CSV table of C-alpha atoms in Angstrom, one decimal:
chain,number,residue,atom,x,y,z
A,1,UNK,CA,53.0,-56.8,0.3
A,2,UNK,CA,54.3,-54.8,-2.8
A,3,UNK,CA,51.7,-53.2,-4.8
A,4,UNK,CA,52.0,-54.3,-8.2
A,5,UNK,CA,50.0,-52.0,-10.6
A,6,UNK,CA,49.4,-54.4,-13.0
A,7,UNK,CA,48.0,-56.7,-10.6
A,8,UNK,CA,45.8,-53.8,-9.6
A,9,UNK,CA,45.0,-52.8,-13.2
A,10,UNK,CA,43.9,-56.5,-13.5
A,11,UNK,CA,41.9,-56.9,-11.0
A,12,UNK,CA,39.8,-53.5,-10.9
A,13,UNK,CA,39.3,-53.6,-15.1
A,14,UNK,CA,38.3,-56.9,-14.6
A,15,UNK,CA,35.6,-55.9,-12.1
A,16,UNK,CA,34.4,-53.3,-14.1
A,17,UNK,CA,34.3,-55.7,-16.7
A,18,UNK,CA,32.2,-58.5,-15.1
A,19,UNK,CA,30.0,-55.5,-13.6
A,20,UNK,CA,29.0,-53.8,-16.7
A,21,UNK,CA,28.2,-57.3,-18.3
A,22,UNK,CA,25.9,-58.0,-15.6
A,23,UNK,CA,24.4,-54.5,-15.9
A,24,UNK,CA,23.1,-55.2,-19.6
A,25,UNK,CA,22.3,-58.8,-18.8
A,26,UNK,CA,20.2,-57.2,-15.8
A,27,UNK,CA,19.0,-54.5,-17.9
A,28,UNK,CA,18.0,-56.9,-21.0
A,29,UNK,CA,16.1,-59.1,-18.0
A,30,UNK,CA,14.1,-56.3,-16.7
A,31,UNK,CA,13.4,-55.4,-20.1
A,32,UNK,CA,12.1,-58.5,-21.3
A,33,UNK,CA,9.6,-58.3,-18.1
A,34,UNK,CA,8.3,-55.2,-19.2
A,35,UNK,CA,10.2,-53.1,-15.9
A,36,UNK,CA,11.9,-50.9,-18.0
A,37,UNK,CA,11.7,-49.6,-21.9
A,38,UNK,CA,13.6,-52.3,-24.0
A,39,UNK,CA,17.0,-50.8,-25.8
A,40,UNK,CA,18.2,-51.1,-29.3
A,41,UNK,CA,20.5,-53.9,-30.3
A,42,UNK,CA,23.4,-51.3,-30.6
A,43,UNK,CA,23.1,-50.6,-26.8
A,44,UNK,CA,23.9,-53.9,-25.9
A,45,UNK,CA,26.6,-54.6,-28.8
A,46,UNK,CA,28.5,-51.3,-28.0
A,47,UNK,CA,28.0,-52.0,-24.2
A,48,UNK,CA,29.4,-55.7,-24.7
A,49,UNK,CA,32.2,-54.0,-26.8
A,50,UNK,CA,33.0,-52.0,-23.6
A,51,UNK,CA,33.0,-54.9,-21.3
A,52,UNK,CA,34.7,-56.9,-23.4
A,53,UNK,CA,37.4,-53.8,-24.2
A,54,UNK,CA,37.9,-53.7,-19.9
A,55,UNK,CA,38.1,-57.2,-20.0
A,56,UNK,CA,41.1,-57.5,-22.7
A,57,UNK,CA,43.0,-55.0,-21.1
A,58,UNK,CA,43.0,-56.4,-17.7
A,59,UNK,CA,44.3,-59.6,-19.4
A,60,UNK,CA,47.4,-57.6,-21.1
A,61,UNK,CA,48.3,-55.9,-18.1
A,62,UNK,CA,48.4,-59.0,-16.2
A,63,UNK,CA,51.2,-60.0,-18.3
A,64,UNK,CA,53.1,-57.5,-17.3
A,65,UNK,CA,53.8,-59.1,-13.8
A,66,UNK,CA,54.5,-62.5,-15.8
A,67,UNK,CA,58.7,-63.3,-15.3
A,68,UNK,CA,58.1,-65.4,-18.3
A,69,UNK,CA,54.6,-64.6,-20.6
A,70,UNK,CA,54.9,-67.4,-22.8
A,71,UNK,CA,54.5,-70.0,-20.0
A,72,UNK,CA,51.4,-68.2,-18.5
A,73,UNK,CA,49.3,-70.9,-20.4
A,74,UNK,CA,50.9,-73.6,-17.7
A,75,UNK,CA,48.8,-72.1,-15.1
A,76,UNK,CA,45.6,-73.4,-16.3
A,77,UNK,CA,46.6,-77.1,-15.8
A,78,UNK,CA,46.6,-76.8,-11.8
A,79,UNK,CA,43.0,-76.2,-12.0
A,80,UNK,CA,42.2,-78.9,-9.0
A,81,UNK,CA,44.5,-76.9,-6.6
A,82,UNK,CA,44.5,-73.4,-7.5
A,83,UNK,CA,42.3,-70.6,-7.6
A,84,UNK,CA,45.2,-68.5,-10.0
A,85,UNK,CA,44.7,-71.3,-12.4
A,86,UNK,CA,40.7,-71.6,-12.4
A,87,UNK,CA,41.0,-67.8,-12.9
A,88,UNK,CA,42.5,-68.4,-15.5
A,89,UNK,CA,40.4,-70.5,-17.6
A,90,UNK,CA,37.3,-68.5,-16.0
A,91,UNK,CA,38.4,-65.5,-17.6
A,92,UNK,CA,38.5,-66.2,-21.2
A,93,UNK,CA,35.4,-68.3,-21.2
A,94,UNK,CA,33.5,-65.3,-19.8
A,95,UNK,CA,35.7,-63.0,-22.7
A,96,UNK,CA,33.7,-65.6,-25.4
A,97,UNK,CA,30.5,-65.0,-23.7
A,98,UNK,CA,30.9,-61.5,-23.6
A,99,UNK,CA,31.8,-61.7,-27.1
A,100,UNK,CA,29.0,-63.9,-28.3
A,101,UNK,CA,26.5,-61.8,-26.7
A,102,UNK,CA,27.2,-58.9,-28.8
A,103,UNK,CA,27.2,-60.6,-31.9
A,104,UNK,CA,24.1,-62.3,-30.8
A,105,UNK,CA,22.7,-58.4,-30.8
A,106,UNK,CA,24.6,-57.2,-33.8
A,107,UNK,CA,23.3,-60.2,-36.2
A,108,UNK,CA,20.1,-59.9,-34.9
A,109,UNK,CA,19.4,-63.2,-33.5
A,110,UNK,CA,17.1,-62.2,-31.2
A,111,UNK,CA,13.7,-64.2,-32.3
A,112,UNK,CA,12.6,-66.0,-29.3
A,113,UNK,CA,12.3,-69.6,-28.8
A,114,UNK,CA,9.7,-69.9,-26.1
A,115,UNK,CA,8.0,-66.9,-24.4
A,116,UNK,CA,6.6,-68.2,-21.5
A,117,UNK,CA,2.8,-66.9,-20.4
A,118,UNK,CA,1.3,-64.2,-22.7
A,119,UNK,CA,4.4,-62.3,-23.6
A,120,UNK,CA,5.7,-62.1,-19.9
A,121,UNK,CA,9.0,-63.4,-21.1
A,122,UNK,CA,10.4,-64.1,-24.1
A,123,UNK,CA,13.6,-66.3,-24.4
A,124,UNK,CA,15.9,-66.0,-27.3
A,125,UNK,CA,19.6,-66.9,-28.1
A,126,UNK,CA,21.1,-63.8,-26.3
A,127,UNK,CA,19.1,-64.5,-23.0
A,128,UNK,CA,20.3,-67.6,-22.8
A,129,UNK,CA,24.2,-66.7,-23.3
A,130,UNK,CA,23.4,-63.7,-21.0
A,131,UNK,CA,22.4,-65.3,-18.2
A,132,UNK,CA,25.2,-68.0,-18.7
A,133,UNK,CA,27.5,-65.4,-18.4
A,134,UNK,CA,26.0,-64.1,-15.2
A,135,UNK,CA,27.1,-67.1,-13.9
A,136,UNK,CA,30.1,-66.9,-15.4
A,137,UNK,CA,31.1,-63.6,-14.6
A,138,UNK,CA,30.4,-64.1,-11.0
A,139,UNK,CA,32.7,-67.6,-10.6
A,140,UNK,CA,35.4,-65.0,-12.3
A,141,UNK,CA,34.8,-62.9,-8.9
A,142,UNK,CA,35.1,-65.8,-6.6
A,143,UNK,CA,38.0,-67.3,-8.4
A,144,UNK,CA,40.0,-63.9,-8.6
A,145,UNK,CA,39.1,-63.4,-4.9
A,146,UNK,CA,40.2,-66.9,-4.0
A,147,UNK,CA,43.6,-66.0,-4.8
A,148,UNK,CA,44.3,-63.9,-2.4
A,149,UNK,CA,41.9,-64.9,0.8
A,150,UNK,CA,42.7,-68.5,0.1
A,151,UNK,CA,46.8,-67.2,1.3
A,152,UNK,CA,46.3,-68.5,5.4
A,153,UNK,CA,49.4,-66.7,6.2
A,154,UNK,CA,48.4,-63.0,5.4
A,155,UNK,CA,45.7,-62.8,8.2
A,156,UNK,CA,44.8,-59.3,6.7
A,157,UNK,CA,43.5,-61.5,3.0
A,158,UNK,CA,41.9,-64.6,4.2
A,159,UNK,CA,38.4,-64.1,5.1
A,160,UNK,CA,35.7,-64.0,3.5
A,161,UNK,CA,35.1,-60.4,3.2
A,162,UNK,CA,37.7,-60.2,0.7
A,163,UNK,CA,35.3,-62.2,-1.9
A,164,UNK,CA,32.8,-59.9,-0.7
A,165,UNK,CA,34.6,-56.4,-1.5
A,166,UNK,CA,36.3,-57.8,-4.6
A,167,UNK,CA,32.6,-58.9,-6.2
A,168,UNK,CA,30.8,-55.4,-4.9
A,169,UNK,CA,33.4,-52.9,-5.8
A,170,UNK,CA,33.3,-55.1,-9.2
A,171,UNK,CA,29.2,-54.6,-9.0
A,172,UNK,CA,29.3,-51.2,-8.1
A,173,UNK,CA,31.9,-50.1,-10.7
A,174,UNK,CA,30.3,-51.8,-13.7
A,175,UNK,CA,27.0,-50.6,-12.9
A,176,UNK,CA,28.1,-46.7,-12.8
A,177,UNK,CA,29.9,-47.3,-16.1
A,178,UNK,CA,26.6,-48.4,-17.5
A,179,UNK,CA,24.6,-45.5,-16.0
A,180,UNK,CA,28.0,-43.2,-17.7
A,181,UNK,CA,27.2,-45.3,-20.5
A,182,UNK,CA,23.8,-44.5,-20.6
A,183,UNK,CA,23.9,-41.1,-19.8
A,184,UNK,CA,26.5,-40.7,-22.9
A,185,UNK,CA,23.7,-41.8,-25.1
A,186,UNK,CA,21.3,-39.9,-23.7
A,187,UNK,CA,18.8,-42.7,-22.4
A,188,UNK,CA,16.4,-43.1,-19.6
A,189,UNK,CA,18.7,-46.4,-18.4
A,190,UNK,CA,20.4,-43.7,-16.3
A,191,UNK,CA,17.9,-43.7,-13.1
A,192,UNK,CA,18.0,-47.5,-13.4
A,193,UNK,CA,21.6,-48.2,-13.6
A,194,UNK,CA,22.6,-45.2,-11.0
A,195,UNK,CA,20.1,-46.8,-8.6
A,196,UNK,CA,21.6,-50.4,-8.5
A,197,UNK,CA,25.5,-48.3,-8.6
A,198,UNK,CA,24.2,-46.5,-5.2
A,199,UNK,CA,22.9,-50.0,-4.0
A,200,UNK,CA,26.5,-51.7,-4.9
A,201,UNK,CA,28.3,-49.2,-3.5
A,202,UNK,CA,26.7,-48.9,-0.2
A,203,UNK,CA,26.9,-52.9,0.2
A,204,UNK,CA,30.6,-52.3,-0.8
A,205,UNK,CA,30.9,-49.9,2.1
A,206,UNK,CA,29.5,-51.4,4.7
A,207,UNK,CA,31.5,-54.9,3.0
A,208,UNK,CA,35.2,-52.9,3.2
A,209,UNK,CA,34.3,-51.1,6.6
A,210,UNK,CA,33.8,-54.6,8.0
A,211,UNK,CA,37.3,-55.7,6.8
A,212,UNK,CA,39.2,-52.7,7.9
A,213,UNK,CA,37.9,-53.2,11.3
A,214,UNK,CA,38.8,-56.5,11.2
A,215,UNK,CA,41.8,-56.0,10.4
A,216,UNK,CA,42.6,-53.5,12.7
A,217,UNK,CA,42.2,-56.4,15.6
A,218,UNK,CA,44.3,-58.8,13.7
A,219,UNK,CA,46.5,-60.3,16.3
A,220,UNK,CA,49.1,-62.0,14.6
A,221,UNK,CA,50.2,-65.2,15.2
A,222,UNK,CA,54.2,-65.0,15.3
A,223,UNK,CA,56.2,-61.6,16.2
A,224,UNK,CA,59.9,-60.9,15.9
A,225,UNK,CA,60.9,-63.0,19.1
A,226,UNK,CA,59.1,-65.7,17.1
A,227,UNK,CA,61.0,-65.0,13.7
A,228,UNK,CA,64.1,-65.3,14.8
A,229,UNK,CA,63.9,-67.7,18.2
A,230,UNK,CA,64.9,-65.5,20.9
A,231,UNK,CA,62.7,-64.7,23.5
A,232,UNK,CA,64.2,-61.5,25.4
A,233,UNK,CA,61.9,-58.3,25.8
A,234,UNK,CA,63.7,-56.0,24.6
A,235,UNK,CA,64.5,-56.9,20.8
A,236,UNK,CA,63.9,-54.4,17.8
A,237,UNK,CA,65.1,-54.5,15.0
A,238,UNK,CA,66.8,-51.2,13.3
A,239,UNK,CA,68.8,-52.0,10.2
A,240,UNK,CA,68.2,-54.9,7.6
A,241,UNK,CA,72.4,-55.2,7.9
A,242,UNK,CA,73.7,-54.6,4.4
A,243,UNK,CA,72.7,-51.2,2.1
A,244,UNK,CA,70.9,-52.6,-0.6
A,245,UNK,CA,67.6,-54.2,-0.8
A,246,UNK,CA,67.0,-57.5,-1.7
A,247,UNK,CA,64.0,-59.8,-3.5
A,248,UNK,CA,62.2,-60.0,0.1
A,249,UNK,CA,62.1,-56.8,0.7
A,250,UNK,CA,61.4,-55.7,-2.5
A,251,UNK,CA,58.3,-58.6,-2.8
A,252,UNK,CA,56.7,-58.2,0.0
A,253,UNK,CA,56.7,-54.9,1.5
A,254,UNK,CA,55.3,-51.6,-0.1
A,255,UNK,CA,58.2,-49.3,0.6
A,256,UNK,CA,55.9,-46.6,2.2
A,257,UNK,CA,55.9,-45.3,6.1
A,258,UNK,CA,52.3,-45.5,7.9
A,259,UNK,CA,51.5,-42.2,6.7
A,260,UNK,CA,51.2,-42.9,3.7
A,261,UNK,CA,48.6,-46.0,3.9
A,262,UNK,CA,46.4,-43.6,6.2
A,263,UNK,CA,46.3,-41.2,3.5
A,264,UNK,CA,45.5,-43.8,0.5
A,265,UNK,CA,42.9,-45.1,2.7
A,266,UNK,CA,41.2,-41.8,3.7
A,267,UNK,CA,41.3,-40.8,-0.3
A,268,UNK,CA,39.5,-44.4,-1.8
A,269,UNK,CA,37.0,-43.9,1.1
A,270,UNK,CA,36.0,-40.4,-0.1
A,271,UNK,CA,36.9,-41.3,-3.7
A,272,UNK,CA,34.9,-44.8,-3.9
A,273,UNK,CA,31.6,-44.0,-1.5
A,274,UNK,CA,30.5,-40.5,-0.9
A,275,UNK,CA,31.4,-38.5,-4.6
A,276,UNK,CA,29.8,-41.0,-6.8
A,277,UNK,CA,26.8,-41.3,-4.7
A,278,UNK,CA,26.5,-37.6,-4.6
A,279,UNK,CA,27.6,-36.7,-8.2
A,280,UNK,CA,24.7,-39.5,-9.1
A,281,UNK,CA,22.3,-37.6,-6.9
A,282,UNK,CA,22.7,-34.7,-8.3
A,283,UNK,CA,22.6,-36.4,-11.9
A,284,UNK,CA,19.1,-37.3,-11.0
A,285,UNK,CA,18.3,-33.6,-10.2
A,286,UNK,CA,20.2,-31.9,-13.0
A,287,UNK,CA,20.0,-34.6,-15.5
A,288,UNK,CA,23.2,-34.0,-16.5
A,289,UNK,CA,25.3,-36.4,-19.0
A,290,UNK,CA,28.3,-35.8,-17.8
A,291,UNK,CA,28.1,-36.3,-14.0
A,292,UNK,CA,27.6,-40.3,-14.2
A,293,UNK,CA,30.6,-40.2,-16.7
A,294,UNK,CA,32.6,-38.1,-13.5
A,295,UNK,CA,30.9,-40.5,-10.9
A,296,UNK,CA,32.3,-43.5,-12.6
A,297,UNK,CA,36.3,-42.3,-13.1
A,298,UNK,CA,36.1,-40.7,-9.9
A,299,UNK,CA,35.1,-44.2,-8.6
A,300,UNK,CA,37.2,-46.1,-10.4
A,301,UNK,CA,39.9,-44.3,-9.6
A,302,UNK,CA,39.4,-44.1,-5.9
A,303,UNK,CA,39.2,-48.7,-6.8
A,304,UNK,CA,42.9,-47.9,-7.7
A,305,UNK,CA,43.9,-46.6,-4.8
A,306,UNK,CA,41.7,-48.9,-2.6
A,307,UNK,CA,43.3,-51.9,-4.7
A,308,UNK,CA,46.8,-50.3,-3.9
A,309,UNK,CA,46.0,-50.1,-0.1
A,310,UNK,CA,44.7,-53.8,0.1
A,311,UNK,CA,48.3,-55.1,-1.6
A,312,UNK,CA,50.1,-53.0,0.9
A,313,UNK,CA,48.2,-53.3,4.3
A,314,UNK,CA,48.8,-57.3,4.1
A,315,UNK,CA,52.2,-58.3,6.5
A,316,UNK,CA,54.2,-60.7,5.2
A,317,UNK,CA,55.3,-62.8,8.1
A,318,UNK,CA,59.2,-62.3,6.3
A,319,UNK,CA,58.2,-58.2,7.6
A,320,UNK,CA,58.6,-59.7,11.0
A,321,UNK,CA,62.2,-59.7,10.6
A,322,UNK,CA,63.2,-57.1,8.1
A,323,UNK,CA,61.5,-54.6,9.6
A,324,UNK,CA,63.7,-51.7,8.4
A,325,UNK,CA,65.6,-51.6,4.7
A,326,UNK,CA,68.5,-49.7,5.6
């Protein structure tokens, strides 16, 4: 398939979106239990500013692949059939949430209603829209995910792993931005953020290893004899017929020879697991600000590039017969 980098923008701002909201949510939780030292209300505004900021721009660039913008709103009225279209109205109710969690924090509305046993947990307004948003945030994975490994026809997308990778490399990216985000301030959220990162990551790794194997064994259900109705053994084809390119081949197929996928791949497996990890590690020794900030756009670019190899490993079945461009 044709990576489209606004598709990819979308999806991995998104993810870091959702996983940095879930980081202060978790981070407010553990607080309120007494696990960790409670933050300012500034932390979580600026942090929901952040989220929300990743969020917005994943929107915008989505627009980007739109033919026609003004009519994206039709998408949301498919909502019984399509995953595109409950991603759609996911997306800006978890934007609201977001939203409304900060300002919860920046008014101050943080007096609790009921705190349940002797101070072991009290629940206010922004607990309650946090951990709404939880849920939110994580139907925005599924849904996003759903759009892709829902498609039966590109083997290499529908399985269930591919829900699994888009909601840990989400986890995983969100929670290093909080531990850069921490680290920026100069907190002790560091340790606890960069511990769940590692965590995310690892899951992610083991998650994305799966699915490369997979698809490594994918036997395909037609082949060229297939495509075109002719059985003999010796068919290949060598030239598309005609000099130009056309709205198939441009669509769905990435323009770039098999070296070039192994390359992308090694670099967002070196990019995505190992560096962070070890640039976190060494956080904890040095406690350096500035490494968690590296570990975080060293990760999220290697998400790029892992984004750009999961648009282009997937064969259309039309690849079957143009083969070749010129």
């Amino acid at each position: 398939m044709h990576p489209a980098f606004s598709v990819i923008f979308l999806t991995t701002l998104l993810g870091a979106g959702q996983g940095l909201f879930l980081a202060l949510v978790t981070g407010q939780v553990y607080s309120r239990i007494h696990l960790i030292e409670a933050q300012s209300s500034d932390y979580y505004l600026f942090g929901s500013l952040i989220a929300f900021a990743l969020l917005l721009t994943g929107l915008v660039s989505s627009f980007f692949h739109l033919g026609r913008p003004e009519r994206a709103w039709r998408t949301a009225t498919k909502w019984r059939t399509s995953w595109l279209s409950r991603e759609v109205i996911v997306l800006p109710l978890l934007m609201v949430l977001v939203a409304t969690f900060g300002l919860i924090h920046w008014m101050g509305w943080t007096q609790p209603f009921v705190v349940a046993g002797e101070d072991a947990l009290p629940v206010d307004a922004s607990l309650l829209v946090g951990v709404f948003g939880a849920l939110v945030a994580f139907a925005l994975f599924v849904a996003t995910a759903m759009i892709y490994a829902s498609v039966k026809f590109l083997q290499e997308w529908a399985s269930p792993l591919t829900v699994f990778n888009f909601t840990f490399f989400g986890l995983a990216s969100g929670f290093m931005l909080a531990a850069a985000y921490s680290a920026f301030l100069g907190n002790d959220l560091v340790t606890f953020f960069g511990t769940w990162a590692v965590i995310f990551t690892a899951i992610a790794f083991l998650s994305r290893g799966a699915s490369l194997l997979r698809n490594r064994r994918i036997k395909y259900r037609s082949n060229l004899k297939t495509a075109i109705g002719v059985r003999h053994q010796g068919i290949a084809q060598t030239s598309q017929g005609f000099s130009a390119g056309s709205f198939n081949t441009r669509e769905f197929f990435h323009h770039r020879g098999p070296r070039t996928l192994t390359m992308v791949r090694s670099l967002f497996m070196v990019l995505v697991f190992p560096v962070p990890v070890l640039l976190i590690g060494l956080a904890y020794v040095t406690k350096s600000p500035n490494l968690p900030i590296l570990a975080f756009l060293i990760q999220y670019l290697g998400l790029v590039a892992e984004r750009w190899y999961f648009f282009a490993e997937a064969q259309h079945p039309q690849n079957l017969y143009y083969q070749r461009v010129s």
